[in-house]
Amino acid sequence: MTDFDLEPKQVAYLPRSLAKAIGTLIPVNMADAAQQALDSFESRNGNIDDYLVEKLGYTDRSQLYQHFSAEQVDGAALAIASIESGKGFVIGDQTGIGKGRICAAVMRYAKEEGLEAIFISQNPSLYADIVRDLQDIGMTDFNPWMTDAGKSIPLPNGTTLRTGNLEQQKEVMQGMMDAGLTGRDAIFTTYSQVQTVSGGVEPMRRAFLRAIAPNAILVLDEAHEAGGAVKNDWKGKNHAPDRAEFIRELVDASKGAFFSSATAIKRPDVIDLYARKTDLRHAVTDIDDLSFLLNEGGVPLQQMVAAGMVEGGDMRRLERSYEGISFKAEVVPVDRNVVENLASAMRSIKEFDDAKRSGVMELKEQAKEQAQAISEDNAIGQAGVSSSNFTSLMHNCISQTLVALKAEETVQLVIGQLENGEKPVIALSNTMGTVIKWYAEEHDVKQGDEINLSFADLLNRYLDRSRDIIVKDYDGRSERRPLTGRELGSEGQQAFVDAREIISSSDFSTIPISPIDYIKSRLQEQGYSVGEITGRRETLQYQDDGTTTLKL
């Protein structure tokens, strides 16, 4: 073991607020930077607790302390100070420290200042979570409006957030564009809501958000979901911005932006989103070059940039300690023949992946030449050909198969714990819901119908996806299609046939395609009740005769 391995990766975070601390850690490379940021804050704004009391409209410190921990006070104060200076703030705290509470603080600040708040999240179900956080900081009468049409979202206070149909929503949006939010405290929307609709048409929601953004603070929950931007040197004159581009447009137009993401700096392609409202934008001549530079610089450069952002008061990252928590990997027996079949199948898909490369490269050159032929300045616009490599998907496939291989052993382990009076929690990284939905749609399987889905189908899906290419023309229009036999060439065609034959000749019948449903079924057979918290819709029902049926 080297001296480097013995060096601490985390140190205790020292909050500046006098509220009750919850005991958090900070990456060692950010610790001094965080204290310097707090020093700079207090030299400009005075005591951090008094500052937040004033900005959030509380009567005194004791009222502030009822709603926030010391770590949350520090984060909220830094964020609001940055927004007040016309910038933004990135909160990269680990789950469980209170990012949602700080989001709520920023939204409360917006209301206190007479500004609008636009809350953008991953899905509508998270609206209830932010409303809960808002209520927890004393905003019991908060009145949001969501862009989603025809939705009913139960809220923590027992009420329901409801919206009308699409036409009714358009009418309400037009009214707010003409007269303001009129009694509404915030706009709730999702990243999918701001996408273009079929044909690349911009929905009215975009015009609505554009209209209110200049007087609004953006609160981006799970900000990495905004998507990475791809630098385009040329766009067709009729080109509508994609989701990532539109979010960046809103950020640029807004009064300020708050980005919440536990994985904020792990995605170099999203860094330019944060840079638009932080001092990081001054580090490069062209902000679109940031993603490339950080990707090339790797983890060391990303860590340096993150530490710089923390010191500049543009970011904060706190973590929890896992000290005292043991992680024990159980070694369990598995069917060796199935493992070898899985390995052979994945190896054959990888061999096809390698064999197709020459065909894909040739298509890329053809696309480039065709784009240049119609261009006045020899630019290629957005033209190109891309293909998914199986190596980039293989970790998903391996993860799915490992869970399936251990399904029965998991059942036996859980039964043992239940017999000891324990109440185990089973966590899975994948429910296979997307695969079940895909197969049901492809084969027109309805509720209650038998469904003959196996790992052979999953592997064939990976094989087919590896054959697909996405072709973009000069104007940015894209088409997904499989490589033809001619484009694959004789070597690619043979590798595809070989992979298909290996998959079809392998027996995967002894491992369940949906481990979560298998585990639930086996435990219920033993008389135990099983709850589930996943939000999935498509499930499998395992029958006594070994068959499975689709359950919605």
Coordinates of C-alpha atoms in Angstrom, one line a residue:
M1 CA 0.0 0.0 0.0
T2 CA 1.4 3.4 -1.0
D3 CA 1.4 6.6 1.0
F4 CA -1.1 8.0 -1.5
D5 CA -3.5 5.2 -0.6
L6 CA -3.3 6.1 3.1
E7 CA -4.0 9.8 2.5
P8 CA -7.6 10.8 3.4
K9 CA -9.9 11.4 0.5
Q10 CA -12.4 13.3 2.7
V11 CA -12.2 15.6 5.6
A12 CA -14.8 17.1 8.0
Y13 CA -16.7 20.0 6.5
L14 CA -16.6 23.1 8.9
P15 CA -19.9 25.0 8.3
R16 CA -19.9 28.7 8.9
S17 CA -23.5 28.8 10.0
L18 CA -24.3 28.3 13.7
A19 CA -27.3 26.2 12.9
K20 CA -27.2 22.5 13.9
A21 CA -24.7 20.7 11.7
I22 CA -25.5 17.2 10.4
G23 CA -21.9 16.0 10.2
T24 CA -20.7 16.0 6.6
L25 CA -17.5 15.5 4.8
I26 CA -15.9 17.4 1.9
P27 CA -13.4 16.1 -0.7
V28 CA -9.9 17.0 0.6
N29 CA -9.0 18.9 -2.6
M30 CA -12.0 21.2 -2.0
A31 CA -11.8 21.7 1.8
D32 CA -9.5 24.8 1.8
A33 CA -11.3 26.2 -1.3
A34 CA -14.7 26.0 0.5
Q35 CA -13.4 27.9 3.6
Q36 CA -11.9 30.6 1.3
A37 CA -15.3 30.9 -0.4
L38 CA -17.0 31.4 2.9
D39 CA -14.4 33.9 4.0
S40 CA -15.0 35.9 0.8
F41 CA -18.7 35.7 1.3
E42 CA -18.6 37.1 4.9
S43 CA -16.2 39.8 3.9
R44 CA -18.8 41.0 1.4
N45 CA -22.1 40.2 3.1
G46 CA -21.4 39.9 6.8
N47 CA -22.7 37.0 9.0
I48 CA -24.0 34.2 6.9
D49 CA -27.0 33.4 9.1
D50 CA -28.1 37.0 9.3
Y51 CA -27.7 37.3 5.5
L52 CA -30.0 34.3 4.9
V53 CA -32.6 35.5 7.5
E54 CA -32.9 38.7 5.5
K55 CA -33.0 37.2 2.0
L56 CA -35.6 34.5 2.9
G57 CA -37.8 36.9 4.9
Y58 CA -37.5 35.1 8.3
T59 CA -37.9 37.1 11.6
D60 CA -34.7 35.9 13.2
R61 CA -32.0 33.2 13.3
S62 CA -34.1 30.9 15.5
Q63 CA -36.7 30.7 12.8
L64 CA -34.0 30.0 10.2
Y65 CA -32.6 27.2 12.3
Q66 CA -36.0 25.5 12.5
H67 CA -35.9 24.9 8.8
F68 CA -32.2 24.4 7.8
S69 CA -29.1 22.6 9.0
A70 CA -25.8 24.5 9.1
E71 CA -24.7 22.9 5.8
Q72 CA -27.9 23.9 4.1
V73 CA -27.6 27.5 5.3
D74 CA -24.1 27.7 3.9
G75 CA -25.2 26.3 0.6
A76 CA -28.3 28.5 0.3
A77 CA -26.4 31.7 1.2
L78 CA -23.6 31.0 -1.3
A79 CA -26.1 30.2 -4.0
I80 CA -28.3 33.3 -3.4
A81 CA -25.2 35.6 -3.2
S82 CA -24.0 34.3 -6.5
I83 CA -27.4 34.7 -8.1
E84 CA -27.6 38.3 -6.8
S85 CA -24.4 39.0 -8.7
G86 CA -26.1 37.9 -11.9
K87 CA -24.5 34.4 -11.9
G88 CA -25.5 30.9 -10.9
F89 CA -24.5 28.2 -8.4
V90 CA -23.9 24.4 -8.6
I91 CA -24.8 22.3 -5.6
G92 CA -23.2 18.9 -6.0
D93 CA -23.9 17.5 -2.6
Q94 CA -24.4 13.8 -2.2
T95 CA -27.9 12.4 -1.7
G96 CA -29.2 12.9 1.8
I97 CA -27.6 16.2 2.6
G98 CA -30.4 18.4 1.5
K99 CA -30.1 19.6 -2.1
G100 CA -33.9 19.8 -2.3
R101 CA -34.0 22.1 0.8
I102 CA -31.5 24.5 -0.9
C103 CA -33.6 24.4 -4.1
A104 CA -36.6 25.4 -2.0
A105 CA -34.6 28.2 -0.4
V106 CA -33.7 29.6 -3.9
M107 CA -37.3 29.5 -4.9
R108 CA -38.4 31.3 -1.7
Y109 CA -35.7 33.9 -2.4
A110 CA -37.2 34.4 -5.9
K111 CA -40.6 35.1 -4.4
E112 CA -39.2 37.5 -1.8
E113 CA -37.6 39.4 -4.6
G114 CA -40.6 39.5 -6.8
L115 CA -39.0 37.3 -9.4
E116 CA -40.4 34.2 -11.1
A117 CA -39.1 30.7 -10.4
I118 CA -38.8 28.0 -13.1
F119 CA -38.3 24.6 -11.6
I120 CA -37.2 22.0 -14.1
S121 CA -36.9 18.3 -13.0
Q122 CA -36.6 14.8 -14.4
N123 CA -40.2 13.8 -14.2
P124 CA -43.5 15.2 -12.8
S125 CA -43.5 12.9 -9.8
L126 CA -40.6 15.0 -8.4
Y127 CA -42.9 18.0 -8.2
A128 CA -44.3 16.6 -4.9
D129 CA -40.8 16.4 -3.5
I130 CA -40.0 20.0 -4.1
V131 CA -43.4 21.1 -2.7
R132 CA -42.6 19.1 0.5
D133 CA -39.3 20.9 0.8
L134 CA -41.0 24.2 0.3
Q135 CA -43.5 23.4 3.0
D136 CA -40.7 22.3 5.3
I137 CA -39.1 25.8 5.1
G138 CA -42.4 27.5 5.9
M139 CA -44.0 28.0 2.5
T140 CA -47.3 26.2 3.2
D141 CA -49.3 28.2 0.8
F142 CA -47.0 27.9 -2.2
N143 CA -48.9 27.8 -5.5
P144 CA -47.1 26.3 -8.5
W145 CA -48.3 25.8 -12.0
M146 CA -47.0 22.9 -14.2
T147 CA -46.7 22.8 -18.0
D148 CA -47.6 19.1 -18.2
A149 CA -51.1 18.7 -19.7
G150 CA -53.7 16.4 -18.2
K151 CA -51.8 15.6 -15.0
S152 CA -52.9 15.0 -11.4
I153 CA -50.0 15.1 -8.9
P154 CA -50.8 14.4 -5.3
L155 CA -49.1 16.8 -3.0
P156 CA -47.8 16.3 0.6
N157 CA -50.4 18.6 2.1
G158 CA -53.3 16.4 0.8
T159 CA -54.1 18.6 -2.2
T160 CA -53.6 17.7 -5.8
L161 CA -51.8 19.7 -8.5
R162 CA -54.0 19.4 -11.6
T163 CA -53.9 20.7 -15.2
G164 CA -56.3 20.7 -18.1
N165 CA -55.9 19.3 -21.6
L166 CA -53.3 20.6 -24.1
E167 CA -55.6 23.3 -25.5
Q168 CA -56.5 24.6 -22.0
Q169 CA -52.9 24.7 -21.1
K170 CA -52.1 26.8 -24.1
E171 CA -54.8 29.2 -23.2
V172 CA -53.4 29.5 -19.6
M173 CA -49.8 30.0 -20.9
Q174 CA -50.9 32.7 -23.3
G175 CA -52.7 34.5 -20.4
M176 CA -49.5 34.4 -18.3
M177 CA -47.5 35.6 -21.2
D178 CA -49.8 38.6 -21.5
A179 CA -50.4 39.4 -17.8
G180 CA -47.7 37.6 -15.8
L181 CA -48.0 34.6 -13.5
T182 CA -51.0 36.2 -11.6
G183 CA -50.8 34.6 -8.2
R184 CA -48.8 31.6 -9.2
D185 CA -45.5 31.3 -7.3
A186 CA -43.5 29.2 -9.8
I187 CA -43.6 27.2 -13.0
F188 CA -42.9 23.5 -12.8
T189 CA -41.8 21.6 -15.9
T190 CA -39.6 18.7 -17.0
Y191 CA -36.7 18.3 -19.4
S192 CA -38.9 16.2 -21.7
Q193 CA -41.5 19.0 -21.7
V194 CA -39.0 21.4 -23.4
Q195 CA -38.1 19.0 -26.2
T196 CA -39.2 19.6 -29.8
V197 CA -42.3 17.6 -30.9
S198 CA -42.6 15.5 -34.1
G199 CA -41.0 17.1 -37.1
G200 CA -38.7 19.3 -35.0
V201 CA -41.5 21.7 -34.2
E202 CA -41.2 23.8 -31.1
P203 CA -44.1 23.5 -28.7
M204 CA -45.8 26.6 -27.3
R205 CA -44.2 25.8 -23.9
R206 CA -40.9 27.0 -25.3
A207 CA -42.3 30.4 -26.3
F208 CA -43.9 30.6 -22.8
L209 CA -40.7 29.9 -21.0
R210 CA -38.7 32.2 -23.2
A211 CA -41.2 35.0 -22.3
I212 CA -40.8 34.6 -18.5
A213 CA -37.1 33.6 -18.3
P214 CA -35.7 37.2 -18.3
N215 CA -37.4 37.9 -15.0
A216 CA -36.9 34.4 -13.6
I217 CA -34.5 32.3 -11.6
L218 CA -34.0 28.8 -13.1
V219 CA -33.8 25.9 -10.7
L220 CA -32.5 22.9 -12.5
D221 CA -33.0 19.7 -10.5
E222 CA -30.9 16.7 -11.6
A223 CA -29.2 19.3 -13.8
H224 CA -27.1 16.7 -15.7
E225 CA -30.4 15.6 -17.3
A226 CA -30.4 18.8 -19.3
G227 CA -28.1 17.0 -21.7
G228 CA -24.7 17.7 -23.2
A229 CA -24.4 20.2 -26.1
V230 CA -22.6 19.3 -29.3
K231 CA -20.8 22.2 -31.0
N232 CA -22.2 22.8 -34.5
D233 CA -20.3 25.1 -36.8
W234 CA -23.3 25.4 -39.1
K235 CA -27.1 25.0 -38.6
G236 CA -29.8 25.1 -41.1
K237 CA -31.8 28.3 -41.0
N238 CA -34.9 26.2 -40.1
H239 CA -33.1 24.4 -37.3
A240 CA -34.9 24.4 -34.0
P241 CA -32.7 24.0 -30.9
D242 CA -32.7 20.6 -29.3
R243 CA -33.4 20.2 -25.6
A244 CA -29.8 20.8 -24.5
E245 CA -29.5 23.9 -26.6
F246 CA -32.9 25.3 -25.4
I247 CA -32.0 24.8 -21.8
R248 CA -28.8 26.7 -22.4
E249 CA -30.8 29.5 -24.1
L250 CA -33.0 29.8 -21.0
V251 CA -30.0 29.9 -18.7
D252 CA -28.4 32.7 -20.7
A253 CA -31.7 34.7 -20.7
S254 CA -32.4 34.2 -17.0
K255 CA -31.7 36.4 -14.0
G256 CA -29.8 33.6 -12.4
A257 CA -29.6 29.8 -12.3
F258 CA -29.3 27.2 -9.7
F259 CA -28.0 23.7 -10.7
S260 CA -28.6 20.7 -8.5
S261 CA -26.8 17.5 -9.3
A262 CA -24.9 14.9 -7.2
T263 CA -22.9 14.0 -10.4
A264 CA -22.5 17.6 -11.6
I265 CA -18.8 17.4 -12.6
K266 CA -18.7 13.8 -13.8
R267 CA -20.2 14.7 -17.2
P268 CA -17.7 16.9 -19.2
D269 CA -20.3 17.4 -21.9
V270 CA -22.6 19.2 -19.4
I271 CA -19.9 21.5 -18.0
D272 CA -20.6 24.3 -20.4
L273 CA -24.2 24.5 -19.0
Y274 CA -22.8 25.4 -15.6
A275 CA -20.1 27.6 -17.0
R276 CA -22.6 30.0 -18.6
K277 CA -23.5 31.4 -15.2
T278 CA -20.3 30.9 -13.3
D279 CA -16.7 32.3 -13.5
L280 CA -15.7 29.2 -15.4
R281 CA -16.8 30.9 -18.6
H282 CA -13.8 33.2 -18.3
A283 CA -11.4 30.2 -18.5
V284 CA -11.8 29.7 -22.3
T285 CA -12.2 31.9 -25.3
D286 CA -15.1 29.7 -26.6
I287 CA -17.4 28.2 -24.0
D288 CA -18.2 25.3 -26.4
D289 CA -14.6 24.1 -26.1
L290 CA -14.9 23.4 -22.4
S291 CA -16.4 19.9 -22.8
F292 CA -13.6 18.8 -25.1
L293 CA -10.8 20.2 -22.9
L294 CA -12.2 18.6 -19.7
N295 CA -12.6 15.3 -21.5
E296 CA -9.1 15.4 -22.8
G297 CA -7.7 16.5 -19.4
G298 CA -9.5 13.7 -17.6
V299 CA -10.1 13.3 -13.9
P300 CA -7.1 15.4 -12.8
L301 CA -8.3 18.5 -14.7
Q302 CA -11.9 18.0 -13.7
Q303 CA -10.9 17.9 -10.1
M304 CA -8.8 21.1 -10.5
V305 CA -11.8 22.9 -12.2
A306 CA -14.2 21.7 -9.5
A307 CA -11.9 23.0 -6.8
G308 CA -11.6 26.4 -8.6
M309 CA -15.3 26.7 -8.8
V310 CA -15.7 26.0 -5.1
E311 CA -13.1 28.6 -4.3
G312 CA -14.9 31.1 -6.5
G313 CA -18.2 30.6 -4.7
D314 CA -19.8 29.0 -7.7
M315 CA -20.1 25.4 -6.4
R316 CA -20.3 23.2 -3.3
R317 CA -19.8 19.5 -2.9
L318 CA -20.5 17.7 0.5
E319 CA -20.5 14.0 1.1
R320 CA -21.4 11.4 3.7
S321 CA -19.1 9.0 5.5
Y322 CA -19.5 5.3 5.1
E323 CA -17.5 4.6 8.2
G324 CA -19.0 1.8 10.3
I325 CA -21.0 0.5 7.4
S326 CA -19.8 -2.9 6.2
F327 CA -20.1 -4.1 2.6
K328 CA -19.9 -7.9 2.3
A329 CA -20.0 -9.6 -1.1
E330 CA -21.6 -13.0 -0.9
V331 CA -20.0 -15.6 -3.1
V332 CA -22.8 -17.8 -4.5
P333 CA -22.8 -20.8 -6.9
V334 CA -24.1 -20.2 -10.4
D335 CA -24.8 -22.4 -13.4
R336 CA -21.4 -22.6 -15.2
N337 CA -22.9 -23.6 -18.5
V338 CA -25.2 -20.5 -18.6
V339 CA -22.2 -18.3 -17.7
E340 CA -20.2 -19.8 -20.6
N341 CA -23.1 -19.4 -23.0
L342 CA -23.5 -15.7 -21.9
A343 CA -19.8 -15.1 -22.3
S344 CA -19.7 -16.7 -25.8
A345 CA -22.7 -14.7 -26.9
M346 CA -21.3 -11.4 -25.7
R347 CA -17.9 -12.3 -27.3
S348 CA -19.6 -12.9 -30.6
I349 CA -21.4 -9.6 -30.5
K350 CA -18.1 -7.9 -29.7
E351 CA -16.5 -9.6 -32.7
F352 CA -19.3 -8.4 -35.0
D353 CA -18.8 -4.9 -33.5
D354 CA -15.2 -5.0 -34.6
A355 CA -16.0 -6.4 -38.1
K356 CA -18.5 -3.6 -38.9
R357 CA -16.1 -0.8 -38.3
S358 CA -14.7 -0.5 -41.8
G359 CA -18.2 -0.2 -43.2
V360 CA -19.1 2.5 -40.7
M361 CA -15.9 4.5 -41.4
E362 CA -16.7 4.3 -45.1
L363 CA -20.2 5.6 -44.6
K364 CA -18.8 8.5 -42.5
E365 CA -16.5 9.5 -45.3
Q366 CA -19.4 9.3 -47.8
A367 CA -21.6 11.5 -45.6
K368 CA -18.8 14.1 -45.3
E369 CA -18.3 14.2 -49.0
Q370 CA -22.0 14.5 -49.8
A371 CA -22.4 17.4 -47.3
Q372 CA -19.4 19.2 -48.8
A373 CA -20.8 18.8 -52.2
I374 CA -23.9 20.9 -51.4
S375 CA -22.1 23.4 -49.2
E376 CA -20.9 26.8 -50.4
D377 CA -18.0 27.0 -47.9
N378 CA -16.9 23.3 -47.8
A379 CA -18.5 22.9 -44.3
I380 CA -20.2 19.6 -43.5
G381 CA -22.9 21.1 -41.3
Q382 CA -24.3 18.4 -39.0
A383 CA -23.9 15.6 -41.5
G384 CA -22.4 12.4 -40.2
V385 CA -22.8 8.7 -39.3
S386 CA -22.7 7.3 -35.8
S387 CA -23.0 3.8 -34.5
S388 CA -23.4 2.4 -31.0
N389 CA -20.5 0.2 -30.0
F390 CA -21.3 -2.9 -28.0
T391 CA -18.4 -2.2 -25.7
S392 CA -20.2 0.9 -24.5
L393 CA -23.3 -1.2 -23.7
M394 CA -21.6 -4.3 -22.4
H395 CA -21.5 -3.2 -18.8
N396 CA -25.4 -3.0 -18.9
C397 CA -25.6 -6.5 -20.3
I398 CA -23.2 -7.9 -17.7
S399 CA -25.0 -6.1 -14.9
Q400 CA -28.3 -7.6 -16.0
T401 CA -27.0 -11.1 -16.3
L402 CA -25.2 -11.1 -13.0
V403 CA -28.4 -10.1 -11.2
A404 CA -30.3 -12.9 -13.0
L405 CA -27.7 -15.5 -12.2
K406 CA -28.0 -14.7 -8.4
A407 CA -31.8 -14.4 -8.3
E408 CA -32.5 -17.8 -6.7
E409 CA -29.6 -17.4 -4.2
T410 CA -31.0 -14.0 -3.3
V411 CA -34.4 -15.6 -2.6
Q412 CA -32.8 -18.2 -0.2
L413 CA -30.8 -15.5 1.6
V414 CA -33.9 -13.3 2.1
I415 CA -35.9 -16.3 3.4
G416 CA -33.2 -16.9 5.9
Q417 CA -33.3 -13.3 7.1
L418 CA -37.1 -13.3 7.3
E419 CA -37.0 -16.5 9.4
N420 CA -34.6 -14.7 11.7
G421 CA -37.2 -11.9 12.2
E422 CA -35.4 -9.4 10.0
K423 CA -37.0 -7.3 7.3
P424 CA -34.6 -7.2 4.4
V425 CA -34.5 -4.5 1.6
I426 CA -33.6 -5.8 -1.8
A427 CA -31.9 -3.2 -4.1
L428 CA -31.5 -3.8 -7.8
S429 CA -29.8 -1.6 -10.4
N430 CA -32.2 -2.6 -13.2
T431 CA -35.8 -3.7 -13.2
M432 CA -35.8 -4.7 -16.9
G433 CA -39.0 -2.7 -17.3
T434 CA -37.7 -1.1 -20.6
V435 CA -36.9 -4.5 -22.1
I436 CA -40.3 -6.0 -21.1
K437 CA -42.1 -3.0 -22.6
W438 CA -40.1 -3.2 -25.8
Y439 CA -40.8 -7.0 -26.2
A440 CA -44.5 -6.6 -25.5
E441 CA -44.8 -3.8 -28.1
E442 CA -42.8 -5.7 -30.7
H443 CA -44.8 -8.9 -30.3
D444 CA -48.2 -7.3 -29.5
V445 CA -48.4 -8.9 -26.1
K446 CA -51.4 -7.7 -24.1
Q447 CA -52.2 -7.7 -20.4
G448 CA -52.5 -11.3 -19.2
D449 CA -51.0 -12.8 -22.3
E450 CA -48.2 -15.3 -22.1
I451 CA -44.8 -13.7 -22.8
N452 CA -41.9 -15.8 -24.0
L453 CA -39.1 -13.4 -23.2
S454 CA -35.6 -14.7 -22.4
F455 CA -32.0 -13.6 -22.3
A456 CA -31.7 -14.7 -25.9
D457 CA -34.1 -11.9 -26.9
L458 CA -32.1 -9.4 -24.8
L459 CA -28.8 -10.4 -26.4
N460 CA -30.4 -10.3 -29.9
R461 CA -31.6 -6.8 -29.1
Y462 CA -28.0 -5.8 -28.2
L463 CA -26.8 -7.4 -31.5
D464 CA -29.4 -5.5 -33.5
R465 CA -28.6 -2.2 -31.8
S466 CA -24.9 -2.8 -32.5
R467 CA -25.8 -3.0 -36.2
D468 CA -27.9 0.2 -36.2
I469 CA -26.4 3.5 -37.4
I470 CA -27.7 7.1 -37.2
V471 CA -27.3 9.1 -40.3
K472 CA -27.5 12.9 -40.1
D473 CA -27.8 15.0 -43.2
Y474 CA -26.4 18.5 -43.8
D475 CA -29.5 20.1 -42.2
G476 CA -29.3 18.0 -39.0
R477 CA -32.2 15.7 -39.8
S478 CA -31.4 12.2 -38.6
E479 CA -32.5 8.7 -39.5
R480 CA -31.8 5.4 -37.6
R481 CA -31.4 2.3 -39.7
P482 CA -29.5 -1.0 -39.8
L483 CA -26.4 -1.4 -41.9
T484 CA -27.2 -3.2 -45.1
G485 CA -25.4 -6.4 -46.1
R486 CA -23.4 -4.5 -48.7
E487 CA -22.3 -1.9 -46.2
L488 CA -21.3 -4.6 -43.7
G489 CA -19.2 -6.5 -46.3
S490 CA -18.6 -10.2 -46.3
E491 CA -16.7 -10.2 -43.0
G492 CA -19.3 -8.2 -41.2
Q493 CA -22.2 -10.2 -42.6
Q494 CA -20.6 -13.5 -41.5
A495 CA -19.8 -12.1 -38.0
F496 CA -23.5 -11.1 -37.6
V497 CA -24.7 -14.5 -38.7
D498 CA -22.3 -16.3 -36.4
A499 CA -23.4 -14.1 -33.4
R500 CA -27.1 -14.8 -34.2
E501 CA -26.4 -18.6 -34.3
I502 CA -24.5 -18.6 -31.1
I503 CA -27.3 -16.8 -29.3
S504 CA -30.0 -19.0 -30.7
S505 CA -28.2 -22.3 -29.9
S506 CA -27.6 -21.3 -26.3
D507 CA -29.8 -22.3 -23.4
F508 CA -30.7 -19.4 -21.0
S509 CA -33.9 -20.9 -19.7
T510 CA -32.6 -21.5 -16.2
I511 CA -32.1 -17.7 -15.4
P512 CA -35.1 -15.3 -15.1
I513 CA -35.2 -12.4 -17.6
S514 CA -36.9 -10.3 -14.8
P515 CA -35.1 -11.0 -11.6
I516 CA -37.2 -8.6 -9.5
D517 CA -40.4 -10.4 -10.6
Y518 CA -38.9 -13.8 -10.1
I519 CA -37.7 -12.9 -6.6
K520 CA -41.1 -11.4 -5.7
S521 CA -42.9 -14.5 -7.0
R522 CA -40.7 -17.0 -5.1
L523 CA -41.1 -15.1 -1.8
Q524 CA -44.9 -14.9 -2.3
E525 CA -44.9 -18.7 -2.9
Q526 CA -43.5 -19.0 0.6
G527 CA -46.2 -16.9 2.1
Y528 CA -44.3 -13.6 2.5
S529 CA -45.7 -10.3 1.4
V530 CA -43.4 -8.1 -0.8
G531 CA -43.6 -4.4 -1.4
E532 CA -42.0 -2.6 -4.3
I533 CA -40.9 1.0 -4.8
T534 CA -39.9 1.4 -8.5
G535 CA -42.5 3.2 -10.4
R536 CA -42.4 0.7 -13.3
R537 CA -45.5 -0.2 -15.3
E538 CA -44.7 -3.4 -17.1
T539 CA -44.1 -6.5 -15.0
L540 CA -44.0 -10.3 -15.4
Q541 CA -46.2 -12.7 -13.5
Y542 CA -44.4 -16.1 -12.9
Q543 CA -46.9 -18.9 -13.1
D544 CA -46.8 -22.3 -11.3
D545 CA -46.1 -24.1 -14.6
G546 CA -43.0 -22.0 -15.2
T547 CA -44.6 -19.7 -17.8
T548 CA -44.8 -16.0 -17.5
T549 CA -47.6 -13.5 -18.4
L550 CA -47.5 -9.8 -18.9
K551 CA -49.0 -7.7 -16.1
L552 CA -49.6 -3.9 -16.4

